[in-house]
Amino acid sequence: MQHPSDKVRLTATIVLVVFAFVTTIATPLIVKTILPEIIDNQLIKYEKMSTSGDPELVKKAPLIIDTPYLVSFFYPLWMALAMFGGVTALVIAKPFNRGEVWAKGVALLATAMPSIAGAYMLIPWINFVGFGNGLPYPIFIALFGLIPYFWIVLAEKVDGTTKLAYFLVFMALGIAAAHSFTNGHASFRLQWMLPQRPLWPPTTWVLWLSTQFMWLGTIALLFSIFYTGLRKKAGFYLGLIGGITVTIANFWTHLVRGTTSDYIVGGSLGLAVVVFMMIPAFKKRLFDEQEIGYPTGE
């Protein structure tokens, strides 16, 4: 992170350290509070659906029977990733403050972890608890990451177009990664809980595409955050790989199943990553010219 001002660097470092401490300490306490409530409500919902007089609800009940097991695995997983991001941010704070370029990429990836964790955790909260039944605690986990993430992105002393490029590209990378993981989780749940397993109804084969393939795209987007933070060409290509992957996975899933708009949103987010990466004015400002190459106009 190379700034002309030591003060700007120091302020960004303080923000990074404060939220790293908060993430590491508060995230497990929040998960400990909300996970039992979500699981209790999932069990209640399954009981109501399975004993309902509505045949359609009874038919759909098996699709949520194992949701408590899934969230009891993925919530602690993302809690651990968020905390790991916090610890990482603390460890690299000193080189980050010195302006070492590699530390900026690490800091961005580290702060992306709680951002994505909170975004993922919010969906089960909305579905099984709801905003009317208490504070949406996962939002706080997301903010633990989002505030330092965008602080670092926007702290650079650059012109307005460069700042816009930073904001749009890093926002698109983060949101697309979070949304794609969440969509992949939903597809995995449906794969795992289909009553016909190991046989597959005609439209459910596409869930392979929207889980495994989509999660590979999510990983590429995360690494793009790191390398784009370093202005390396790997960030550009990983952004394209991840963006195209989640675009294909989401749109294809919607085309085959078409049961929810979530995959349209996910595909649009992946496409946004590709478009932003390909805008010449953005590309020139985001990446090292000597690494990625630009037309000279001659």
Tab-separated table of C-alpha atoms in Angstrom:
chain	number	residue	atom	x	y	z
A	1	MET	CA	0.000	0.000	0.000
A	2	GLN	CA	2.000	2.974	-1.249
A	3	HIS	CA	0.685	6.397	-0.245
A	4	PRO	CA	2.447	9.764	-0.363
A	5	SER	CA	1.158	10.390	3.139
A	6	ASP	CA	2.252	8.458	6.218
A	7	LYS	CA	-0.899	9.715	7.918
A	8	VAL	CA	-3.170	8.054	5.343
A	9	ARG	CA	-1.286	4.795	5.745
A	10	LEU	CA	-1.421	4.974	9.529
A	11	THR	CA	-5.164	5.678	9.553
A	12	ALA	CA	-5.847	2.714	7.264
A	13	THR	CA	-3.690	0.509	9.487
A	14	ILE	CA	-5.551	1.574	12.632
A	15	VAL	CA	-8.894	0.795	10.963
A	16	LEU	CA	-7.551	-2.588	9.852
A	17	VAL	CA	-6.260	-3.484	13.328
A	18	VAL	CA	-9.396	-2.348	15.178
A	19	PHE	CA	-11.719	-4.377	12.989
A	20	ALA	CA	-9.337	-7.342	13.048
A	21	PHE	CA	-9.578	-7.400	16.850
A	22	VAL	CA	-13.356	-7.015	16.735
A	23	THR	CA	-13.710	-9.767	14.120
A	24	THR	CA	-11.574	-12.220	16.055
A	25	ILE	CA	-13.347	-11.634	19.366
A	26	ALA	CA	-16.951	-10.919	18.379
A	27	THR	CA	-17.547	-13.365	15.516
A	28	PRO	CA	-17.551	-16.578	17.618
A	29	LEU	CA	-19.776	-14.915	20.219
A	30	ILE	CA	-22.280	-13.898	17.533
A	31	VAL	CA	-22.290	-17.364	15.946
A	32	LYS	CA	-22.720	-18.942	19.383
A	33	THR	CA	-25.792	-16.730	19.879
A	34	ILE	CA	-27.540	-17.105	16.526
A	35	LEU	CA	-26.787	-20.667	15.410
A	36	PRO	CA	-28.950	-22.446	18.051
A	37	GLU	CA	-31.872	-20.135	17.260
A	38	ILE	CA	-31.613	-20.822	13.531
A	39	ILE	CA	-31.411	-24.584	14.082
A	40	ASP	CA	-34.387	-24.535	16.473
A	41	ASN	CA	-36.474	-22.677	13.901
A	42	GLN	CA	-35.395	-25.049	11.141
A	43	LEU	CA	-36.554	-28.029	13.196
A	44	ILE	CA	-39.858	-26.298	13.976
A	45	LYS	CA	-40.412	-25.502	10.297
A	46	TYR	CA	-39.690	-29.078	9.267
A	47	GLU	CA	-42.140	-30.389	11.871
A	48	LYS	CA	-44.864	-28.023	10.647
A	49	MET	CA	-44.284	-28.902	6.999
A	50	SER	CA	-44.134	-32.666	7.535
A	51	THR	CA	-47.382	-32.702	9.553
A	52	SER	CA	-49.216	-30.143	7.430
A	53	GLY	CA	-52.528	-30.882	5.777
A	54	ASP	CA	-51.116	-29.414	2.569
A	55	PRO	CA	-49.704	-32.241	0.382
A	56	GLU	CA	-47.296	-29.829	-1.310
A	57	LEU	CA	-45.718	-28.827	1.998
A	58	VAL	CA	-45.449	-32.470	3.069
A	59	LYS	CA	-43.734	-33.242	-0.244
A	60	LYS	CA	-41.208	-30.413	0.250
A	61	ALA	CA	-40.448	-31.207	3.902
A	62	PRO	CA	-37.592	-33.657	3.089
A	63	LEU	CA	-35.800	-30.823	1.279
A	64	ILE	CA	-35.111	-29.072	4.595
A	65	ILE	CA	-34.730	-32.054	6.935
A	66	ASP	CA	-30.923	-31.845	6.938
A	67	THR	CA	-30.585	-28.047	6.932
A	68	PRO	CA	-29.598	-28.020	10.638
A	69	TYR	CA	-26.649	-30.280	9.822
A	70	LEU	CA	-25.558	-28.066	6.929
A	71	VAL	CA	-25.659	-24.777	8.826
A	72	SER	CA	-24.006	-26.418	11.823
A	73	PHE	CA	-21.087	-27.170	9.488
A	74	PHE	CA	-20.938	-24.067	7.290
A	75	TYR	CA	-21.569	-21.486	10.036
A	76	PRO	CA	-18.526	-22.626	12.074
A	77	LEU	CA	-16.525	-22.921	8.836
A	78	TRP	CA	-17.174	-19.298	7.887
A	79	MET	CA	-16.734	-18.234	11.502
A	80	ALA	CA	-13.261	-19.795	11.360
A	81	LEU	CA	-12.472	-18.139	8.017
A	82	ALA	CA	-13.587	-14.746	9.378
A	83	MET	CA	-11.437	-15.192	12.486
A	84	PHE	CA	-8.520	-16.385	10.355
A	85	GLY	CA	-8.906	-13.202	8.331
A	86	GLY	CA	-8.811	-11.177	11.547
A	87	VAL	CA	-5.655	-12.903	12.782
A	88	THR	CA	-4.039	-12.472	9.364
A	89	ALA	CA	-4.844	-8.749	9.348
A	90	LEU	CA	-3.252	-8.334	12.773
A	91	VAL	CA	-0.078	-10.155	11.760
A	92	ILE	CA	0.457	-8.166	8.544
A	93	ALA	CA	-0.473	-4.768	10.040
A	94	LYS	CA	3.156	-3.655	10.424
A	95	PRO	CA	4.272	-4.327	6.820
A	96	PHE	CA	0.924	-2.913	5.671
A	97	ASN	CA	1.702	0.311	7.545
A	98	ARG	CA	5.165	0.421	5.967
A	99	GLY	CA	3.522	0.418	2.550
A	100	GLU	CA	4.677	-3.007	1.402
A	101	VAL	CA	2.605	-3.813	-1.668
A	102	TRP	CA	2.062	-7.516	-0.944
A	103	ALA	CA	0.464	-6.626	2.400
A	104	LYS	CA	-2.327	-4.716	0.672
A	105	GLY	CA	-3.411	-7.812	-1.247
A	106	VAL	CA	-3.323	-9.913	1.904
A	107	ALA	CA	-5.296	-7.279	3.841
A	108	LEU	CA	-8.006	-7.150	1.173
A	109	LEU	CA	-8.373	-10.924	1.098
A	110	ALA	CA	-8.351	-11.080	4.908
A	111	THR	CA	-11.120	-8.483	5.245
A	112	ALA	CA	-13.128	-10.194	2.495
A	113	MET	CA	-13.497	-13.258	4.747
A	114	PRO	CA	-15.811	-11.730	7.405
A	115	SER	CA	-17.624	-9.796	4.661
A	116	ILE	CA	-18.551	-13.018	2.860
A	117	ALA	CA	-19.149	-14.876	6.126
A	118	GLY	CA	-21.726	-12.324	7.241
A	119	ALA	CA	-23.414	-12.273	3.833
A	120	TYR	CA	-23.734	-16.066	3.818
A	121	MET	CA	-24.941	-16.277	7.435
A	122	LEU	CA	-27.613	-13.665	6.787
A	123	ILE	CA	-29.586	-15.906	4.402
A	124	PRO	CA	-30.472	-18.686	6.899
A	125	TRP	CA	-31.198	-15.954	9.444
A	126	ILE	CA	-33.695	-14.297	7.080
A	127	ASN	CA	-35.274	-17.622	6.066
A	128	PHE	CA	-35.683	-19.129	9.522
A	129	VAL	CA	-35.623	-16.239	12.018
A	130	GLY	CA	-36.507	-13.059	10.134
A	131	PHE	CA	-35.864	-9.379	10.697
A	132	GLY	CA	-38.894	-9.087	12.948
A	133	ASN	CA	-37.422	-11.412	15.574
A	134	GLY	CA	-34.316	-9.590	16.718
A	135	LEU	CA	-31.217	-7.919	15.392
A	136	PRO	CA	-29.792	-9.363	12.158
A	137	TYR	CA	-26.475	-10.194	13.802
A	138	PRO	CA	-24.814	-11.556	10.626
A	139	ILE	CA	-24.857	-8.017	9.240
A	140	PHE	CA	-22.418	-7.009	11.967
A	141	ILE	CA	-20.012	-9.779	10.940
A	142	ALA	CA	-20.193	-8.524	7.351
A	143	LEU	CA	-19.497	-4.962	8.489
A	144	PHE	CA	-16.420	-6.108	10.422
A	145	GLY	CA	-14.937	-6.895	7.026
A	146	LEU	CA	-16.631	-4.408	4.715
A	147	ILE	CA	-15.542	-1.268	6.563
A	148	PRO	CA	-11.780	-1.945	6.452
A	149	TYR	CA	-12.113	-3.563	2.992
A	150	PHE	CA	-13.512	-0.423	1.382
A	151	TRP	CA	-11.375	1.828	3.551
A	152	ILE	CA	-8.279	0.199	2.066
A	153	VAL	CA	-9.725	0.244	-1.458
A	154	LEU	CA	-10.653	3.938	-1.339
A	155	ALA	CA	-7.718	5.259	0.715
A	156	GLU	CA	-5.405	5.485	-2.291
A	157	LYS	CA	-4.498	9.024	-3.388
A	158	VAL	CA	-5.679	8.646	-6.980
A	159	ASP	CA	-7.870	10.429	-9.519
A	160	GLY	CA	-11.653	10.037	-9.557
A	161	THR	CA	-11.780	7.512	-12.402
A	162	THR	CA	-9.235	5.277	-10.681
A	163	LYS	CA	-11.146	5.476	-7.419
A	164	LEU	CA	-14.360	4.546	-9.270
A	165	ALA	CA	-12.579	1.600	-10.905
A	166	TYR	CA	-11.308	0.402	-7.516
A	167	PHE	CA	-14.741	0.708	-5.936
A	168	LEU	CA	-16.733	-1.022	-8.688
A	169	VAL	CA	-14.279	-3.854	-9.351
A	170	PHE	CA	-13.586	-4.743	-5.724
A	171	MET	CA	-17.270	-4.434	-4.854
A	172	ALA	CA	-18.242	-6.698	-7.763
A	173	LEU	CA	-15.574	-9.275	-6.870
A	174	GLY	CA	-16.693	-9.445	-3.241
A	175	ILE	CA	-20.438	-9.519	-3.860
A	176	ALA	CA	-20.137	-12.055	-6.690
A	177	ALA	CA	-18.006	-14.328	-4.489
A	178	ALA	CA	-20.434	-14.107	-1.563
A	179	HIS	CA	-23.544	-14.610	-3.681
A	180	SER	CA	-22.029	-17.503	-5.628
A	181	PHE	CA	-21.010	-19.360	-2.494
A	182	THR	CA	-24.515	-18.869	-1.075
A	183	ASN	CA	-26.184	-20.084	-4.284
A	184	GLY	CA	-23.829	-23.057	-4.334
A	185	HIS	CA	-24.808	-23.864	-0.763
A	186	ALA	CA	-28.506	-23.791	-1.707
A	187	SER	CA	-27.855	-26.138	-4.626
A	188	PHE	CA	-25.820	-28.464	-2.428
A	189	ARG	CA	-28.693	-28.607	0.060
A	190	LEU	CA	-31.109	-29.648	-2.683
A	191	GLN	CA	-28.693	-32.258	-4.034
A	192	TRP	CA	-28.143	-33.748	-0.610
A	193	MET	CA	-31.788	-33.870	0.448
A	194	LEU	CA	-33.568	-35.084	-2.672
A	195	PRO	CA	-35.782	-38.013	-1.613
A	196	GLN	CA	-34.958	-39.794	-4.901
A	197	ARG	CA	-31.206	-39.852	-4.230
A	198	PRO	CA	-29.130	-41.406	-5.775
A	199	LEU	CA	-31.588	-41.126	-8.688
A	200	TRP	CA	-32.160	-37.648	-10.101
A	201	PRO	CA	-35.322	-35.997	-11.436
A	202	PRO	CA	-34.873	-34.480	-14.928
A	203	THR	CA	-34.065	-30.905	-13.864
A	204	THR	CA	-31.845	-31.576	-10.870
A	205	TRP	CA	-28.686	-32.674	-12.706
A	206	VAL	CA	-27.878	-28.977	-13.133
A	207	LEU	CA	-27.340	-28.697	-9.373
A	208	TRP	CA	-23.944	-30.327	-9.903
A	209	LEU	CA	-23.091	-27.346	-12.084
A	210	SER	CA	-24.403	-24.782	-9.629
A	211	THR	CA	-22.535	-26.256	-6.659
A	212	GLN	CA	-19.110	-27.635	-7.553
A	213	PHE	CA	-18.569	-25.491	-10.660
A	214	MET	CA	-19.871	-22.374	-8.926
A	215	TRP	CA	-17.669	-22.874	-5.865
A	216	LEU	CA	-14.616	-23.136	-8.113
A	217	GLY	CA	-15.628	-19.764	-9.540
A	218	THR	CA	-15.942	-18.399	-6.005
A	219	ILE	CA	-12.367	-19.462	-5.232
A	220	ALA	CA	-11.103	-17.759	-8.400
A	221	LEU	CA	-12.894	-14.529	-7.437
A	222	LEU	CA	-11.314	-14.582	-3.977
A	223	PHE	CA	-7.821	-14.977	-5.391
A	224	SER	CA	-8.599	-12.213	-7.882
A	225	ILE	CA	-9.186	-9.867	-4.924
A	226	PHE	CA	-5.686	-10.656	-3.659
A	227	TYR	CA	-3.870	-10.287	-6.971
A	228	THR	CA	-5.861	-7.263	-8.131
A	229	GLY	CA	-4.872	-5.600	-4.868
A	230	LEU	CA	-1.258	-6.146	-5.979
A	231	ARG	CA	-1.990	-4.815	-9.518
A	232	LYS	CA	-0.861	-8.183	-10.901
A	233	LYS	CA	-2.116	-9.613	-14.189
A	234	ALA	CA	-3.147	-12.764	-12.325
A	235	GLY	CA	-5.895	-10.656	-10.728
A	236	PHE	CA	-7.250	-9.725	-14.153
A	237	TYR	CA	-7.284	-13.284	-15.467
A	238	LEU	CA	-8.616	-14.828	-12.254
A	239	GLY	CA	-11.370	-12.208	-12.250
A	240	LEU	CA	-12.337	-13.213	-15.788
A	241	ILE	CA	-12.146	-16.924	-14.940
A	242	GLY	CA	-14.235	-16.534	-11.795
A	243	GLY	CA	-16.706	-14.116	-13.366
A	244	ILE	CA	-17.313	-16.264	-16.448
A	245	THR	CA	-17.561	-19.434	-14.342
A	246	VAL	CA	-20.227	-18.112	-11.985
A	247	THR	CA	-22.068	-16.471	-14.890
A	248	ILE	CA	-22.323	-19.798	-16.735
A	249	ALA	CA	-23.206	-21.748	-13.585
A	250	ASN	CA	-25.924	-19.333	-12.468
A	251	PHE	CA	-27.570	-18.658	-15.831
A	252	TRP	CA	-27.521	-22.329	-16.835
A	253	THR	CA	-29.097	-23.315	-13.522
A	254	HIS	CA	-31.821	-20.725	-13.993
A	255	LEU	CA	-32.423	-21.885	-17.564
A	256	VAL	CA	-32.924	-25.518	-16.499
A	257	ARG	CA	-34.782	-24.988	-13.209
A	258	GLY	CA	-36.071	-21.413	-13.197
A	259	THR	CA	-37.527	-21.750	-9.698
A	260	THR	CA	-35.927	-18.648	-8.171
A	261	SER	CA	-34.450	-15.326	-9.273
A	262	ASP	CA	-31.325	-15.908	-7.157
A	263	TYR	CA	-29.477	-17.464	-10.073
A	264	ILE	CA	-30.326	-14.555	-12.367
A	265	VAL	CA	-28.845	-12.212	-9.761
A	266	GLY	CA	-25.762	-14.418	-9.363
A	267	GLY	CA	-25.186	-14.615	-13.103
A	268	SER	CA	-25.570	-10.851	-13.441
A	269	LEU	CA	-22.995	-10.294	-10.693
A	270	GLY	CA	-20.511	-12.593	-12.428
A	271	LEU	CA	-21.123	-10.763	-15.693
A	272	ALA	CA	-20.552	-7.433	-13.934
A	273	VAL	CA	-17.105	-8.625	-12.832
A	274	VAL	CA	-16.200	-9.492	-16.424
A	275	VAL	CA	-17.521	-6.190	-17.802
A	276	PHE	CA	-15.754	-4.048	-15.193
A	277	MET	CA	-12.485	-5.929	-15.709
A	278	MET	CA	-12.686	-5.399	-19.482
A	279	ILE	CA	-13.378	-1.645	-19.448
A	280	PRO	CA	-10.130	-0.213	-20.896
A	281	ALA	CA	-10.075	2.813	-18.577
A	282	PHE	CA	-10.501	0.545	-15.544
A	283	LYS	CA	-8.054	-2.088	-16.746
A	284	LYS	CA	-5.348	0.509	-17.283
A	285	ARG	CA	-5.756	1.891	-13.781
A	286	LEU	CA	-6.107	-1.411	-11.948
A	287	PHE	CA	-3.151	-3.337	-13.315
A	288	ASP	CA	0.541	-2.789	-13.937
A	289	GLU	CA	0.985	-1.773	-17.586
A	290	GLN	CA	4.289	-3.626	-17.894
A	291	GLU	CA	2.664	-6.873	-16.724
A	292	ILE	CA	-0.629	-6.973	-18.554
A	293	GLY	CA	0.094	-4.992	-21.718
A	294	TYR	CA	-2.023	-2.289	-23.352
A	295	PRO	CA	-2.505	-1.176	-26.940
A	296	THR	CA	-0.317	1.843	-27.676
A	297	GLY	CA	-2.677	3.342	-30.233
A	298	GLU	CA	0.081	3.500	-32.799
